[in-house]
Short mmCIF file of C-alpha atoms in Angstrom, two decimals:
data_model
loop_
_atom_site.label_atom_id
_atom_site.label_comp_id
_atom_site.label_asym_id
_atom_site.label_seq_id
_atom_site.Cartn_x
_atom_site.Cartn_y
_atom_site.Cartn_z
CA TYR R 15 -21.53 -1.47 -39.27
CA SER R 16 -24.35 -2.97 -41.46
CA GLY R 17 -26.63 0.28 -41.77
CA HIS R 18 -26.57 2.95 -44.52
CA SER R 19 -26.11 6.65 -44.62
CA SER R 20 -29.18 8.62 -45.30
CA ALA R 21 -28.91 11.34 -47.98
CA ASP R 22 -30.71 14.14 -46.03
CA LYS R 23 -28.88 13.44 -42.63
CA THR R 24 -25.31 13.86 -41.39
CA ARG R 25 -25.64 10.73 -39.14
CA SER R 26 -26.06 7.15 -40.50
CA ALA R 27 -29.55 5.50 -40.29
CA HIS R 28 -30.51 2.09 -39.13
CA GLY R 29 -27.79 -0.64 -38.62
CA VAL R 30 -26.13 -2.79 -36.27
CA ALA R 31 -22.48 -3.13 -35.20
CA ILE R 32 -20.05 -5.22 -33.46
CA PHE R 33 -17.34 -3.60 -31.37
CA LEU R 34 -13.93 -5.29 -30.61
CA ASN R 35 -11.31 -4.25 -28.10
CA LYS R 36 -7.89 -3.30 -29.45
CA GLN R 37 -6.46 -6.82 -28.78
CA ALA R 38 -9.38 -8.42 -30.64
CA ALA R 39 -9.38 -6.07 -33.50
CA THR R 40 -5.67 -6.75 -34.19
CA ALA R 41 -6.20 -10.43 -34.01
CA TRP R 42 -9.21 -10.19 -36.34
CA LYS R 43 -7.17 -8.39 -38.87
CA THR R 44 -4.15 -10.66 -38.60
CA LEU R 45 -5.83 -13.84 -38.91
CA GLY R 46 -7.84 -12.97 -41.93
CA SER R 47 -11.34 -13.05 -40.25
CA THR R 48 -14.26 -11.61 -42.14
CA TRP R 49 -17.62 -9.84 -41.75
CA GLU R 50 -20.79 -9.64 -43.65
CA ALA R 51 -23.64 -7.21 -43.49
CA VAL R 52 -26.62 -9.43 -44.26
CA ASN R 53 -28.95 -6.49 -44.24
CA GLU R 54 -29.32 -3.22 -42.43
CA ARG R 55 -30.31 -5.06 -39.10
CA ILE R 56 -28.16 -8.24 -39.20
CA VAL R 57 -24.16 -8.44 -39.23
CA MET R 58 -22.07 -11.53 -39.19
CA VAL R 59 -18.54 -11.72 -37.99
CA ARG R 60 -16.29 -14.75 -38.54
CA LEU R 61 -13.29 -15.01 -36.10
CA ALA R 62 -10.37 -17.36 -36.94
CA CYS R 63 -9.79 -18.79 -33.56
CA LYS R 64 -8.15 -21.90 -32.27
CA PRO R 65 -9.07 -24.53 -31.73
CA ILE R 66 -12.22 -23.62 -33.51
CA ASN R 67 -13.50 -20.60 -35.47
CA VAL R 68 -16.16 -18.44 -33.96
CA THR R 69 -19.16 -16.85 -35.75
CA VAL R 70 -20.92 -13.95 -34.01
CA ILE R 71 -24.18 -12.79 -35.44
CA ALA R 72 -25.68 -9.44 -34.10
CA ILE R 73 -29.22 -8.67 -34.77
CA TYR R 74 -31.16 -5.42 -34.07
CA ALA R 75 -34.99 -6.06 -33.73
CA PRO R 76 -36.79 -2.94 -32.52
CA ILE R 77 -39.90 -3.67 -30.41
CA ASN R 78 -41.60 -0.20 -31.13
CA SER R 79 -42.42 1.52 -34.26
CA LYS R 80 -41.14 5.27 -34.69
CA ASN R 81 -44.76 6.67 -34.60
CA GLN R 82 -47.34 4.94 -32.43
CA GLN R 83 -49.81 7.66 -32.81
#
């Protein structure tokens, strides 16, 4: 999760996440894969795979502003 918690809310604000199933999460932890929150809208996950490593980039780009009035 790349977002940040808001001080005045009980929920987190903004952000993007990548979800892995149980098998993928176990492999991710075992093989020393990494993740990086580039900012609150971009997260990058590097998966140590064979024969090649895989990089997944998730980007959240809203198309509408919160208040259009």
